Short mmCIF file of C-alpha atoms in Angstrom, two decimals:
data_model
loop_
_atom_site.label_atom_id
_atom_site.label_comp_id
_atom_site.label_asym_id
_atom_site.label_seq_id
_atom_site.Cartn_x
_atom_site.Cartn_y
_atom_site.Cartn_z
CA VAL A 26 0.00 0.00 0.00
CA LEU A 27 1.23 3.46 -0.88
CA TRP A 28 0.11 6.14 1.62
CA LEU A 29 -0.01 9.84 0.65
CA ASN A 30 -0.79 12.88 2.77
CA GLY A 31 -2.01 16.09 1.15
CA GLY A 32 -1.32 19.78 1.48
CA PRO A 33 -0.31 20.09 -1.28
CA GLY A 34 3.21 20.09 0.09
CA CYS A 35 2.72 18.17 3.35
CA SER A 36 4.75 15.18 4.42
CA SER A 37 3.35 11.64 4.60
CA MET A 38 5.36 11.24 7.81
CA MET A 39 2.26 12.75 9.46
CA GLY A 40 0.30 9.70 8.30
CA LEU A 41 3.14 7.47 9.51
CA PHE A 42 3.60 8.97 13.00
CA MET A 43 0.15 10.36 13.73
CA GLU A 44 -2.36 8.13 12.00
CA LEU A 45 -1.69 4.62 10.75
CA GLY A 46 2.00 3.71 11.07
CA PRO A 47 3.50 1.14 13.46
CA SER A 48 4.36 3.86 16.02
CA SER A 49 3.37 7.39 16.87
CA VAL A 50 5.66 9.96 18.51
CA ASP A 51 4.77 11.20 22.00
CA LYS A 52 5.44 14.65 23.46
CA ASN A 53 8.83 13.52 24.80
CA GLY A 54 9.91 12.47 21.29
CA ALA A 55 9.67 8.76 22.04
CA PRO A 56 8.04 6.25 19.68
CA LYS A 57 4.79 4.80 21.04
CA PHE A 58 3.44 1.49 19.70
CA ASN A 59 0.23 1.67 17.64
CA ASP A 60 -2.08 -1.30 18.18
CA TYR A 61 -4.11 -0.41 15.09
CA SER A 62 -1.33 0.09 12.58
CA TRP A 63 -2.30 -0.59 8.97
CA ASN A 64 0.92 -2.49 8.39
CA SER A 65 -0.36 -5.27 10.63
CA ASN A 66 -1.79 -6.67 7.40
CA ALA A 67 0.06 -4.89 4.58
CA SER A 68 3.44 -3.43 3.71
CA VAL A 69 2.87 0.33 3.68
CA ILE A 70 5.11 2.81 1.86
CA PHE A 71 4.88 6.34 3.29
CA LEU A 72 6.07 8.66 0.54
CA ASP A 73 7.09 12.31 0.85
CA GLN A 74 6.02 13.89 -2.42
CA PRO A 75 6.09 15.97 -4.56
CA VAL A 76 9.86 16.51 -4.47
CA ASN A 77 11.17 18.85 -1.73
CA VAL A 78 8.49 17.80 0.76
CA GLY A 79 9.58 16.36 4.11
CA TYR A 80 12.71 14.23 3.64
CA SER A 81 12.41 14.37 -0.17
CA TYR A 82 14.80 16.62 -2.08
CA SER A 83 15.59 17.65 -5.65
CA SER A 84 17.34 20.39 -7.59
CA GLY A 85 14.13 20.79 -9.60
CA SER A 86 10.59 21.35 -8.37
CA VAL A 87 7.07 20.19 -9.14
CA SER A 88 4.11 22.58 -9.09
CA ASN A 89 1.13 20.56 -10.30
CA THR A 90 -0.45 17.15 -9.86
CA VAL A 91 0.12 15.96 -13.43
CA ALA A 92 3.88 16.63 -13.18
CA ALA A 93 3.92 14.89 -9.78
CA SER A 94 2.28 11.82 -11.34
CA LYS A 95 5.22 11.32 -13.72
CA ASP A 96 7.60 11.17 -10.75
CA ILE A 97 5.33 8.73 -8.91
CA TYR A 98 5.15 6.42 -11.92
CA SER A 99 8.95 6.50 -12.30
CA LEU A 100 9.50 5.89 -8.59
CA LEU A 101 7.12 2.93 -8.39
CA THR A 102 8.52 1.40 -11.58
CA LEU A 103 12.05 1.63 -10.14
CA PHE A 104 10.90 0.28 -6.77
CA PHE A 105 9.35 -2.83 -8.33
CA GLU A 106 12.39 -3.31 -10.58
CA GLN A 107 14.61 -3.25 -7.48
CA PHE A 108 12.25 -5.53 -5.52
CA PRO A 109 10.71 -7.81 -8.15
CA GLU A 110 9.43 -10.16 -5.42
CA TYR A 111 6.72 -7.54 -4.71
CA THR A 112 5.49 -7.12 -8.28
CA LYS A 113 2.95 -9.95 -7.95
CA GLN A 114 1.59 -8.52 -4.70
CA PRO A 115 -1.70 -6.62 -4.98
CA PHE A 116 -0.89 -2.90 -4.77
CA HIS A 117 -3.26 -0.20 -3.48
CA ILE A 118 -2.99 3.58 -3.15
CA PHE A 119 -4.55 5.24 -0.08
CA GLY A 120 -4.33 8.89 0.88
CA GLU A 121 -6.20 11.85 2.32
CA SER A 122 -6.96 15.52 1.80
CA TYR A 123 -5.18 16.88 -1.31
CA ALA A 124 -4.56 13.24 -2.23
CA GLY A 125 -8.12 13.56 -3.55
CA HIS A 126 -6.37 15.37 -6.41
CA TYR A 127 -3.23 13.24 -6.45
CA ILE A 128 -4.71 9.76 -6.43
CA PRO A 129 -7.04 9.94 -9.48
CA VAL A 130 -4.19 11.45 -11.53
CA PHE A 131 -1.58 8.96 -10.23
CA ALA A 132 -3.88 5.97 -10.82
CA ASN A 133 -4.74 7.24 -14.30
CA GLU A 134 -1.02 7.60 -15.07
CA ILE A 135 -0.24 4.06 -13.86
CA LEU A 136 -3.18 2.49 -15.69
CA SER A 137 -2.24 4.29 -18.94
CA HIS A 138 0.96 2.20 -19.19
CA LYS A 139 0.13 -1.18 -20.72
CA ASN A 140 3.48 -2.81 -19.88
CA ARG A 141 3.69 -1.80 -16.24
CA ASN A 142 5.20 -3.71 -13.33
CA ILE A 143 2.77 -2.10 -10.84
CA ASN A 144 -0.08 -4.44 -9.89
CA LEU A 145 -2.56 -1.68 -9.00
CA GLN A 146 -5.73 -3.24 -7.57
CA SER A 147 -7.64 -0.32 -6.03
CA ILE A 148 -7.49 3.28 -4.83
CA ALA A 149 -8.98 4.90 -1.72
CA ILE A 150 -9.36 8.59 -0.87
CA GLY A 151 -10.06 9.78 2.69
CA ASN A 152 -11.55 13.25 3.27
CA GLY A 153 -10.22 14.27 -0.13
CA LEU A 154 -10.58 17.35 -2.33
CA THR A 155 -11.57 15.86 -5.68
CA ASP A 156 -14.49 17.82 -7.21
CA PRO A 157 -14.39 21.39 -5.82
CA TYR A 158 -17.55 22.52 -7.69
CA ASN A 159 -19.76 20.03 -5.82
CA GLN A 160 -17.75 19.98 -2.60
CA TYR A 161 -17.74 23.75 -2.03
CA SER A 162 -21.56 23.71 -2.14
CA GLN A 163 -21.51 21.69 1.10
CA TYR A 164 -19.49 24.09 3.25
CA ARG A 165 -22.57 25.99 4.34
CA PRO A 166 -24.56 22.92 5.45
CA MET A 167 -21.54 21.56 7.33
CA ALA A 168 -20.82 24.86 9.09
CA CYS A 169 -24.45 25.61 9.83
CA GLY A 170 -25.64 22.48 11.60
CA ASP A 171 -26.75 20.16 8.78
CA GLY A 172 -23.76 17.80 8.89
CA GLY A 173 -24.64 15.98 12.09
CA TYR A 174 -22.92 18.41 14.48
CA ASP A 175 -23.82 21.76 16.06
CA ALA A 176 -23.54 24.86 13.89
CA VAL A 177 -20.19 26.65 14.07
CA LEU A 178 -21.41 29.80 12.29
CA ASN A 179 -24.27 32.13 13.23
CA GLU A 180 -27.19 32.98 10.94
CA SER A 181 -25.63 36.01 9.28
CA GLU A 182 -22.36 34.12 8.63
CA CYS A 183 -24.37 31.26 7.14
CA GLN A 184 -26.18 33.77 4.95
CA SER A 185 -22.84 35.14 3.72
CA LEU A 186 -21.84 31.61 2.61
CA ASP A 187 -25.17 31.31 0.80
CA ASN A 188 -24.55 34.65 -0.92
CA ALA A 189 -21.00 33.71 -1.97
CA LEU A 190 -21.75 30.24 -3.37
CA PRO A 191 -23.20 31.25 -6.79
CA ARG A 192 -20.11 33.32 -7.63
CA CYS A 193 -17.77 30.63 -6.29
CA GLN A 194 -19.47 27.96 -8.41
CA SER A 195 -19.53 30.12 -11.52
CA LEU A 196 -15.78 30.76 -11.16
CA LEU A 197 -15.16 27.05 -10.61
CA GLN A 198 -17.27 26.23 -13.66
CA ASN A 199 -15.01 28.51 -15.73
CA CYS A 200 -12.01 26.69 -14.28
CA TYR A 201 -13.59 23.34 -15.22
CA ASN A 202 -14.29 24.60 -18.75
CA THR A 203 -10.76 25.86 -19.49
CA GLU A 204 -8.50 24.22 -16.85
CA SER A 205 -6.18 27.22 -17.18
CA ALA A 206 -4.41 29.07 -14.37
CA TRP A 207 -6.14 32.29 -15.57
CA THR A 208 -9.54 30.93 -14.50
CA CYS A 209 -8.58 28.38 -11.81
CA VAL A 210 -6.44 30.69 -9.63
CA PRO A 211 -9.17 33.36 -9.13
CA ALA A 212 -11.73 30.59 -8.48
CA THR A 213 -9.55 29.00 -5.79
CA ILE A 214 -8.74 32.28 -4.06
CA TYR A 215 -12.31 33.59 -4.08
CA CYS A 216 -13.90 30.30 -2.99
CA ASN A 217 -11.41 29.64 -0.19
CA ASN A 218 -11.75 33.18 1.18
CA ALA A 219 -15.54 33.16 0.94
CA MET A 220 -16.36 29.57 1.92
CA ILE A 221 -13.56 28.62 4.34
CA GLY A 222 -12.55 32.09 5.64
CA PRO A 223 -15.65 32.75 7.80
CA TYR A 224 -15.26 29.36 9.48
CA GLN A 225 -11.51 29.86 10.12
CA ARG A 226 -12.17 33.23 11.74
CA THR A 227 -14.24 31.55 14.47
CA GLY A 228 -11.09 29.83 15.75
CA GLN A 229 -12.71 26.42 15.33
CA ASN A 230 -10.54 23.61 13.91
CA VAL A 231 -11.14 23.33 10.14
CA TYR A 232 -10.17 19.66 10.43
CA ASP A 233 -12.64 18.90 13.22
CA VAL A 234 -15.85 20.86 13.87
CA ARG A 235 -15.96 19.51 17.44
CA GLU A 236 -12.96 21.45 18.74
CA GLN A 237 -11.07 24.74 18.76
CA CYS A 238 -7.85 25.07 16.77
CA LYS A 239 -5.48 24.92 19.73
CA ASP A 240 -2.20 25.18 17.84
CA GLN A 241 -2.40 27.55 14.84
CA GLU A 242 1.27 27.10 13.96
CA ASN A 243 1.04 23.32 13.70
CA LEU A 244 -2.15 22.72 11.67
CA CYS A 245 -4.14 22.73 14.96
CA TYR A 246 -2.39 19.55 16.20
CA THR A 247 0.63 19.79 18.52
CA GLU A 248 1.55 16.24 17.45
CA THR A 249 2.86 17.63 14.15
CA ALA A 250 5.44 19.64 16.13
CA TRP A 251 6.48 16.51 18.08
CA ILE A 252 6.90 14.62 14.78
CA ALA A 253 9.00 17.40 13.22
CA LYS A 254 11.19 17.57 16.32
CA TYR A 255 11.71 13.80 16.22
CA LEU A 256 12.50 13.73 12.49
CA ASN A 257 14.98 16.63 12.87
CA GLN A 258 17.14 14.68 15.33
CA LYS A 259 20.56 13.99 13.84
CA GLN A 260 20.54 10.34 14.90
CA VAL A 261 17.10 9.76 13.34
CA MET A 262 18.19 11.39 10.06
CA LYS A 263 21.33 9.26 10.05
CA ALA A 264 19.42 6.06 10.82
CA VAL A 265 16.99 6.53 7.91
CA GLY A 266 19.62 7.91 5.52
CA ALA A 267 17.90 11.29 5.14
CA GLU A 268 19.90 13.65 2.93
CA VAL A 269 18.28 16.94 3.89
CA ASN A 270 19.41 19.61 6.36
CA ASP A 271 16.06 19.88 8.09
CA TYR A 272 12.59 18.38 8.04
CA ALA A 273 9.37 20.44 7.90
CA SER A 274 5.84 19.00 8.08
CA CYS A 275 4.67 21.15 5.16
CA ASN A 276 6.44 23.10 2.43
CA THR A 277 4.47 26.34 2.00
CA ASP A 278 6.28 27.24 -1.24
CA ILE A 279 5.00 24.08 -2.91
CA ASN A 280 1.49 24.77 -1.60
CA ARG A 281 1.57 28.27 -3.07
CA ASN A 282 3.01 27.07 -6.39
CA PHE A 283 0.23 24.50 -6.80
CA VAL A 284 -2.39 27.18 -6.10
CA PHE A 285 -0.84 29.61 -8.56
CA GLN A 286 -0.65 27.01 -11.32
CA GLY A 287 -4.42 26.60 -10.88
CA ASP A 288 -4.10 23.00 -9.68
CA TRP A 289 -6.42 23.37 -6.65
CA GLY A 290 -9.61 24.04 -8.60
CA LYS A 291 -9.15 21.48 -11.36
CA PRO A 292 -11.78 18.82 -12.11
CA PHE A 293 -9.70 15.69 -11.49
CA HIS A 294 -12.88 13.77 -10.59
CA ARG A 295 -13.35 13.46 -14.36
CA LEU A 296 -10.65 10.78 -14.36
CA VAL A 297 -12.58 8.59 -11.91
CA PRO A 298 -15.04 7.00 -14.42
CA GLY A 299 -12.11 5.71 -16.51
CA ILE A 300 -10.48 4.33 -13.36
CA LEU A 301 -13.76 2.66 -12.29
CA GLU A 302 -13.76 0.75 -15.59
CA GLN A 303 -10.56 -0.96 -14.46
CA ILE A 304 -10.29 -1.00 -10.64
CA PRO A 305 -12.44 -0.34 -7.54
CA VAL A 306 -12.51 3.12 -5.94
CA LEU A 307 -13.28 3.90 -2.28
CA ILE A 308 -14.22 7.36 -1.01
CA TYR A 309 -14.30 7.54 2.79
CA ALA A 310 -14.82 10.54 5.05
CA GLY A 311 -14.67 11.25 8.76
CA ASP A 312 -17.93 13.09 9.43
CA ALA A 313 -16.55 15.79 11.79
CA ASP A 314 -14.14 17.28 9.22
CA TYR A 315 -15.00 20.69 7.78
CA ILE A 316 -12.41 21.33 5.07
CA CYS A 317 -13.06 18.18 2.99
CA ASN A 318 -16.31 17.25 4.68
CA TRP A 319 -18.39 14.11 4.29
CA LEU A 320 -21.37 15.98 2.80
CA GLY A 321 -19.21 17.27 -0.06
CA ASN A 322 -17.61 13.89 -0.65
CA GLN A 323 -21.00 12.22 -0.61
CA LYS A 324 -22.33 14.81 -3.06
CA TRP A 325 -19.60 14.46 -5.68
CA ALA A 326 -19.83 10.67 -5.43
CA GLU A 327 -23.59 10.88 -6.14
CA GLU A 328 -23.15 13.41 -8.96
CA LEU A 329 -20.31 11.54 -10.73
CA GLU A 330 -21.33 10.63 -14.26
CA TRP A 331 -20.32 7.05 -15.07
CA PRO A 332 -22.15 4.02 -16.47
CA GLY A 333 -22.92 2.73 -12.96
CA GLN A 334 -24.26 6.04 -11.64
CA LYS A 335 -27.93 5.03 -11.56
CA ALA A 336 -27.24 1.73 -9.78
CA TYR A 337 -24.91 3.50 -7.34
CA LYS A 338 -27.51 6.18 -6.54
CA GLY A 339 -30.10 3.47 -5.89
CA ALA A 340 -27.84 1.40 -3.64
CA LYS A 341 -28.72 1.19 0.07
CA MET A 342 -26.60 2.55 2.92
CA GLU A 343 -25.46 -0.31 5.16
CA ASP A 344 -24.05 -0.18 8.69
CA LEU A 345 -20.31 -0.51 9.29
CA LEU A 346 -19.66 -2.55 12.43
CA VAL A 347 -16.64 -3.67 14.43
CA ASP A 348 -17.29 -5.92 17.48
CA GLU A 349 -21.00 -5.20 17.00
CA LYS A 350 -20.43 -1.43 17.43
CA GLU A 351 -21.60 0.74 14.55
CA TYR A 352 -18.88 3.16 13.45
CA GLY A 353 -20.23 4.37 10.13
CA LYS A 354 -22.23 3.77 6.96
CA VAL A 355 -21.20 2.29 3.63
CA LYS A 356 -22.78 2.39 0.20
CA SER A 357 -21.36 0.33 -2.63
CA SER A 358 -22.29 -0.50 -6.21
CA GLY A 359 -20.13 -1.89 -9.00
CA ASN A 360 -16.60 -0.65 -8.43
CA PHE A 361 -17.62 2.45 -6.44
CA THR A 362 -17.89 2.64 -2.63
CA PHE A 363 -18.58 5.53 -0.25
CA MET A 364 -18.13 5.45 3.54
CA ARG A 365 -19.10 7.90 6.25
CA ILE A 366 -17.03 7.32 9.41
CA TYR A 367 -18.65 8.62 12.62
CA GLU A 368 -16.86 10.85 15.13
CA ALA A 369 -13.73 11.28 13.01
CA GLY A 370 -12.21 14.49 11.69
CA HIS A 371 -10.00 15.07 8.65
CA MET A 372 -7.62 12.27 9.69
CA VAL A 373 -9.81 9.21 10.19
CA PRO A 374 -7.14 6.81 11.55
CA TYR A 375 -6.11 9.45 14.13
CA ASN A 376 -9.63 9.73 15.59
CA GLN A 377 -10.91 6.21 14.89
CA PRO A 378 -7.92 3.84 14.83
CA GLU A 379 -9.84 0.61 15.40
CA ALA A 380 -12.59 1.45 12.89
CA SER A 381 -10.07 2.56 10.27
CA LEU A 382 -8.06 -0.66 10.55
CA ASP A 383 -11.31 -2.61 10.21
CA PHE A 384 -12.46 -0.98 6.97
CA PHE A 385 -8.89 -0.92 5.62
CA ASN A 386 -8.47 -4.68 6.07
CA ARG A 387 -11.94 -5.38 4.69
CA TRP A 388 -11.32 -3.10 1.70
CA VAL A 389 -7.97 -4.60 0.67
CA GLY A 390 -9.55 -8.00 1.28
CA GLY A 391 -12.03 -7.20 -1.48
CA GLU A 392 -15.24 -7.20 0.56
CA TRP A 393 -17.00 -4.47 -1.45
CA TRP A 394 -15.54 -5.13 -4.87
CA LYS A 395 -17.46 -6.50 -7.77
CA ALA A 396 -16.94 -10.29 -7.90
#
């Protein structure tokens, strides 16, 4: 399994040490065993990408998802050449947040090569940004009490989101029509200011509507500071063979470059129907996240135009259970599956470790795939 964090420009070491790796890092900088690690049942590669993120380095740079996909394809091809014993293993790509952009493009790139040595079996996106046009329409309901949690915004703030949405969607539609930086950059900047700005100004955590953002400098989670401190230790860098001078959780230059190339607003969900023709796709979402919330992910999944759309729309929501406790809902038809995970924010394995390991193992085991 390849695991990717988002950003764009944030390190997958956050997934490793905060969410689903074999150990987390505690406040004293000591590794702490994770009973619900995903690599209890799979070999997981945590990749810092695009280049110059985390421990990754390069003399060049990458400023859009399509360029990043070429590097990913090259890297995976080289990896499986070096370790041919893994080429027959089923391979899956999981990721969250901006990986909602990355993963459709990366999967499309891999599947476009007929003579590949990458045995890609499925992809899964957690709390991803994939179809901004449909997802931005769900910021107001999520902020204003219709997402299963108390409203974060008051009535006049909710009204301002209502007022801003038509312009935001018309700008995003222009971006979808042309896919050029000239239309996509203004769409991204306007929509983020208008639809995310009012929520951020409340001081509530954009990654979890249930709590305040306690640590503005560290993406609201002090754990990211503990991880960075750990990964900046000379002996840790030496042990893993890191060839950088320092480690940062997120590279803000890369984030800005992606935005200014128009990458943020692009309609990468359009690649999903072609992927569904070949492999299964899972969209899962912790239902307390604001920034890539479950309502928006549910909406784009419903609106996606593909041959199985009608059957998917008609499919029933089933309960997700572990040890007879319900932790979410799942809806699946053909190669397409959507999950809502209860009481989890942007990072599902962080908030719901046991539930996330359960659906992960069941997914890679093929439970919801077409026979």
